[in-house]
Amino acid sequence: MNNFNDIRTGNIKQPKGSAGKLVAVIVVCIIATVLLLSSFTIVPAGNTGVILTLGKVSNTSFGEGFHLKVPFIQNVENMSNKIQVYETPASAVSKDLQTISSNIAVNYRLVSDKAADMYQNVGTEYQTVLIAPVVQECMKSATAKYTAEQLITERQAVGDEVKSALDSKLNSYGIYIEKFNIVNFDFSAEFNNAIEAKQVAEQNLLKTETEQKQAITVAEAQAKQKVIAAEANANAILAEAEAQAEANRLLEASLSDKVIAYEQIDKWDGVMPKVVSGDSNGMLININPDDLGSSSAPYTPPVTTQDNSEE
């Protein structure tokens, strides 16, 4: 009964040293937990873990995934190997001394094998320390080789040249340029007006040349039509002349003296001419009876007798 009252009133006395043991156990558990958490690391996907042993960069590095390390002695810094984008404005001068303002974008990534060297030599701010100044330098160098007009018409060639220059300067640091893009070029207002005026002039010239070519084409077509018509007319006249000549030849071949004589007699109206030649026998047409055929008898004029009573 007394024990029950002691328990109810909280007067039970704990054995000496039990509280200290409990605290010690808790401390040991905490230390063990900290040691356990400090003895491994997880490198995220697309990263390289740079190992620091008491602040010194190790020659080896961790890839993606779970890794063990020495607690409190080793530390791991993650360096991204993913493609990153660096965008910046750039100003340069062209070959013909035109001021060029442009916006550029660089896609790059850090090579995993070079992550430790990059961390040791440059640190994590390599975009500011390395990429930014090199991009500006390469852009100015490439732009100076082209005129302002060429920068517009040959933008791809300019971009390829800048990318090649970036690779040659940054690859040794472990930075690989995936892609370089010139987003746009901006020129002075005077140059833009000059370009616009030139384009208008070229368009007008092209229009004039097109109209001239069309006029020449129409004129040539009309000339060809006239030539064709003239040739057709000449051929028609030639054909008609040849037909007439053939008709005359056939007509001439079909005529004879008898036919001519017959036609003359058939068309004679019976009126003797008032004047005749001496060898025409008193006829309008000189007809040789022998030409009229063998059946024709010589013409004999009638003999008239005189009345003796009149004498």
mmCIF file of C-alpha atoms in Angstrom, residues 37-177:
data_model
loop_
_atom_site.group_PDB
_atom_site.id
_atom_site.type_symbol
_atom_site.label_atom_id
_atom_site.label_comp_id
_atom_site.label_asym_id
_atom_site.label_seq_id
_atom_site.Cartn_x
_atom_site.Cartn_y
_atom_site.Cartn_z
ATOM 1 C CA LEU A 37 25.351 10.986 -42.667
ATOM 2 C CA SER A 38 28.858 12.331 -43.172
ATOM 3 C CA SER A 39 30.214 9.064 -44.468
ATOM 4 C CA PHE A 40 28.365 9.088 -47.784
ATOM 5 C CA THR A 41 27.214 11.501 -50.488
ATOM 6 C CA ILE A 42 24.840 11.418 -53.429
ATOM 7 C CA VAL A 43 25.876 13.113 -56.676
ATOM 8 C CA PRO A 44 22.808 14.271 -58.653
ATOM 9 C CA ALA A 45 22.272 13.258 -62.284
ATOM 10 C CA GLY A 46 24.188 15.395 -64.769
ATOM 11 C CA ASN A 47 26.837 16.375 -62.206
ATOM 12 C CA THR A 48 30.376 15.451 -61.263
ATOM 13 C CA GLY A 49 31.379 15.318 -57.600
ATOM 14 C CA VAL A 50 34.715 17.039 -56.953
ATOM 15 C CA ILE A 51 36.336 15.476 -53.856
ATOM 16 C CA LEU A 52 37.959 17.851 -51.378
ATOM 17 C CA THR A 53 40.167 16.196 -48.743
ATOM 18 C CA LEU A 54 40.762 18.731 -46.011
ATOM 19 C CA GLY A 55 40.245 21.423 -48.642
ATOM 20 C CA LYS A 56 42.573 19.878 -51.205
ATOM 21 C CA VAL A 57 41.161 18.859 -54.588
ATOM 22 C CA SER A 58 41.642 15.162 -55.223
ATOM 23 C CA ASN A 59 42.729 13.776 -58.541
ATOM 24 C CA THR A 60 39.677 11.541 -58.683
ATOM 25 C CA SER A 61 36.030 12.607 -58.700
ATOM 26 C CA PHE A 62 32.631 11.015 -58.158
ATOM 27 C CA GLY A 63 30.160 10.297 -60.892
ATOM 28 C CA GLU A 64 26.397 10.262 -60.528
ATOM 29 C CA GLY A 65 24.882 8.255 -57.651
ATOM 30 C CA PHE A 66 25.737 7.100 -54.106
ATOM 31 C CA HIS A 67 29.338 7.233 -52.803
ATOM 32 C CA LEU A 68 31.130 6.711 -49.465
ATOM 33 C CA LYS A 69 33.580 9.286 -48.130
ATOM 34 C CA VAL A 70 35.641 9.928 -45.022
ATOM 35 C CA PRO A 71 33.468 11.811 -42.504
ATOM 36 C CA PHE A 72 34.603 15.316 -41.625
ATOM 37 C CA ILE A 73 37.747 14.784 -43.714
ATOM 38 C CA GLN A 74 36.328 14.741 -47.215
ATOM 39 C CA ASN A 75 33.783 17.066 -48.762
ATOM 40 C CA VAL A 76 32.154 16.850 -52.204
ATOM 41 C CA GLU A 77 31.336 19.820 -54.448
ATOM 42 C CA ASN A 78 28.935 19.142 -57.341
ATOM 43 C CA MET A 79 29.835 20.579 -60.769
ATOM 44 C CA SER A 80 27.099 20.519 -63.416
ATOM 45 C CA ASN A 81 27.799 18.776 -66.712
ATOM 46 C CA LYS A 82 24.434 19.715 -68.208
ATOM 47 C CA ILE A 83 24.097 22.046 -71.183
ATOM 48 C CA GLN A 84 23.891 25.604 -69.937
ATOM 49 C CA VAL A 85 22.920 28.779 -71.776
ATOM 50 C CA TYR A 86 24.790 32.050 -71.607
ATOM 51 C CA GLU A 87 23.027 35.024 -73.193
ATOM 52 C CA THR A 88 24.526 38.477 -73.417
ATOM 53 C CA PRO A 89 24.503 41.623 -75.584
ATOM 54 C CA ALA A 90 27.630 42.324 -77.608
ATOM 55 C CA SER A 91 28.902 45.444 -79.321
ATOM 56 C CA ALA A 92 31.439 45.473 -82.143
ATOM 57 C CA VAL A 93 32.604 47.379 -85.229
ATOM 58 C CA SER A 94 32.322 45.968 -88.742
ATOM 59 C CA LYS A 95 34.959 46.053 -91.456
ATOM 60 C CA ASP A 96 33.387 49.171 -92.946
ATOM 61 C CA LEU A 97 33.408 50.847 -89.505
ATOM 62 C CA GLN A 98 29.711 50.427 -88.768
ATOM 63 C CA THR A 99 28.771 50.053 -85.099
ATOM 64 C CA ILE A 100 27.044 46.704 -84.571
ATOM 65 C CA SER A 101 24.944 45.794 -81.560
ATOM 66 C CA SER A 102 23.884 42.181 -81.238
ATOM 67 C CA ASN A 103 22.367 39.683 -78.865
ATOM 68 C CA ILE A 104 24.113 36.318 -78.716
ATOM 69 C CA ALA A 105 23.406 33.006 -77.000
ATOM 70 C CA VAL A 106 26.006 30.337 -76.213
ATOM 71 C CA ASN A 107 25.047 26.766 -75.342
ATOM 72 C CA TYR A 108 27.906 25.084 -73.509
ATOM 73 C CA ARG A 109 28.664 22.269 -71.066
ATOM 74 C CA LEU A 110 31.475 21.354 -68.701
ATOM 75 C CA VAL A 111 33.354 18.156 -69.561
ATOM 76 C CA SER A 112 33.208 15.809 -66.559
ATOM 77 C CA ASP A 113 36.891 14.832 -66.782
ATOM 78 C CA LYS A 114 37.855 18.491 -66.401
ATOM 79 C CA ALA A 115 35.511 19.283 -63.504
ATOM 80 C CA ALA A 116 38.210 18.930 -60.809
ATOM 81 C CA ASP A 117 40.671 21.135 -62.715
ATOM 82 C CA MET A 118 37.967 23.734 -63.343
ATOM 83 C CA TYR A 119 37.071 23.827 -59.649
ATOM 84 C CA GLN A 120 40.714 24.044 -58.613
ATOM 85 C CA ASN A 121 41.807 26.664 -61.148
ATOM 86 C CA VAL A 122 38.685 28.730 -61.742
ATOM 87 C CA GLY A 123 35.991 27.703 -59.290
ATOM 88 C CA THR A 124 32.253 27.535 -59.832
ATOM 89 C CA GLU A 125 31.973 31.006 -61.415
ATOM 90 C CA TYR A 126 33.609 29.928 -64.664
ATOM 91 C CA GLN A 127 30.840 31.498 -66.731
ATOM 92 C CA THR A 128 31.748 34.959 -65.450
ATOM 93 C CA VAL A 129 35.500 34.377 -65.266
ATOM 94 C CA LEU A 130 36.059 32.543 -68.568
ATOM 95 C CA ILE A 131 33.093 32.429 -70.910
ATOM 96 C CA ALA A 132 31.902 36.058 -70.798
ATOM 97 C CA PRO A 133 35.196 37.773 -71.767
ATOM 98 C CA VAL A 134 36.119 35.146 -74.351
ATOM 99 C CA VAL A 135 32.715 35.469 -76.053
ATOM 100 C CA GLN A 136 33.090 39.246 -76.311
ATOM 101 C CA GLU A 137 36.617 38.938 -77.686
ATOM 102 C CA CYS A 138 35.717 36.343 -80.324
ATOM 103 C CA MET A 139 32.626 38.265 -81.384
ATOM 104 C CA LYS A 140 34.586 41.486 -81.926
ATOM 105 C CA SER A 141 37.330 39.649 -83.813
ATOM 106 C CA ALA A 142 34.932 37.894 -86.183
ATOM 107 C CA THR A 143 32.738 40.943 -86.797
ATOM 108 C CA ALA A 144 35.737 43.043 -87.852
ATOM 109 C CA LYS A 145 36.301 40.714 -90.828
ATOM 110 C CA TYR A 146 32.924 41.423 -92.452
ATOM 111 C CA THR A 147 31.145 44.491 -93.728
ATOM 112 C CA ALA A 148 27.819 45.415 -92.188
ATOM 113 C CA GLU A 149 25.966 44.110 -95.221
ATOM 114 C CA GLN A 150 27.878 40.828 -95.133
ATOM 115 C CA LEU A 151 26.999 40.394 -91.459
ATOM 116 C CA ILE A 152 23.360 40.339 -92.531
ATOM 117 C CA THR A 153 23.697 38.095 -95.560
ATOM 118 C CA GLU A 154 26.364 35.779 -94.097
ATOM 119 C CA ARG A 155 25.184 35.500 -90.490
ATOM 120 C CA GLN A 156 25.625 31.722 -90.432
ATOM 121 C CA ALA A 157 29.248 32.001 -91.548
ATOM 122 C CA VAL A 158 29.922 34.613 -88.861
ATOM 123 C CA GLY A 159 28.334 32.394 -86.214
ATOM 124 C CA ASP A 160 30.382 29.379 -87.297
ATOM 125 C CA GLU A 161 33.582 31.416 -87.126
ATOM 126 C CA VAL A 162 32.803 32.667 -83.618
ATOM 127 C CA LYS A 163 31.966 29.137 -82.443
ATOM 128 C CA SER A 164 35.254 27.821 -83.816
ATOM 129 C CA ALA A 165 37.163 30.579 -82.009
ATOM 130 C CA LEU A 166 35.345 29.845 -78.738
ATOM 131 C CA ASP A 167 36.174 26.142 -79.000
ATOM 132 C CA SER A 168 39.855 26.857 -79.539
ATOM 133 C CA LYS A 169 40.010 29.086 -76.448
ATOM 134 C CA LEU A 170 37.731 27.215 -74.024
ATOM 135 C CA ASN A 171 38.189 23.528 -74.822
ATOM 136 C CA SER A 172 41.465 23.414 -72.926
ATOM 137 C CA TYR A 173 39.577 24.431 -69.765
ATOM 138 C CA GLY A 174 37.061 21.652 -70.232
ATOM 139 C CA ILE A 175 34.274 23.820 -71.651
ATOM 140 C CA TYR A 176 32.693 22.484 -74.846
ATOM 141 C CA ILE A 177 30.575 24.804 -77.001
#
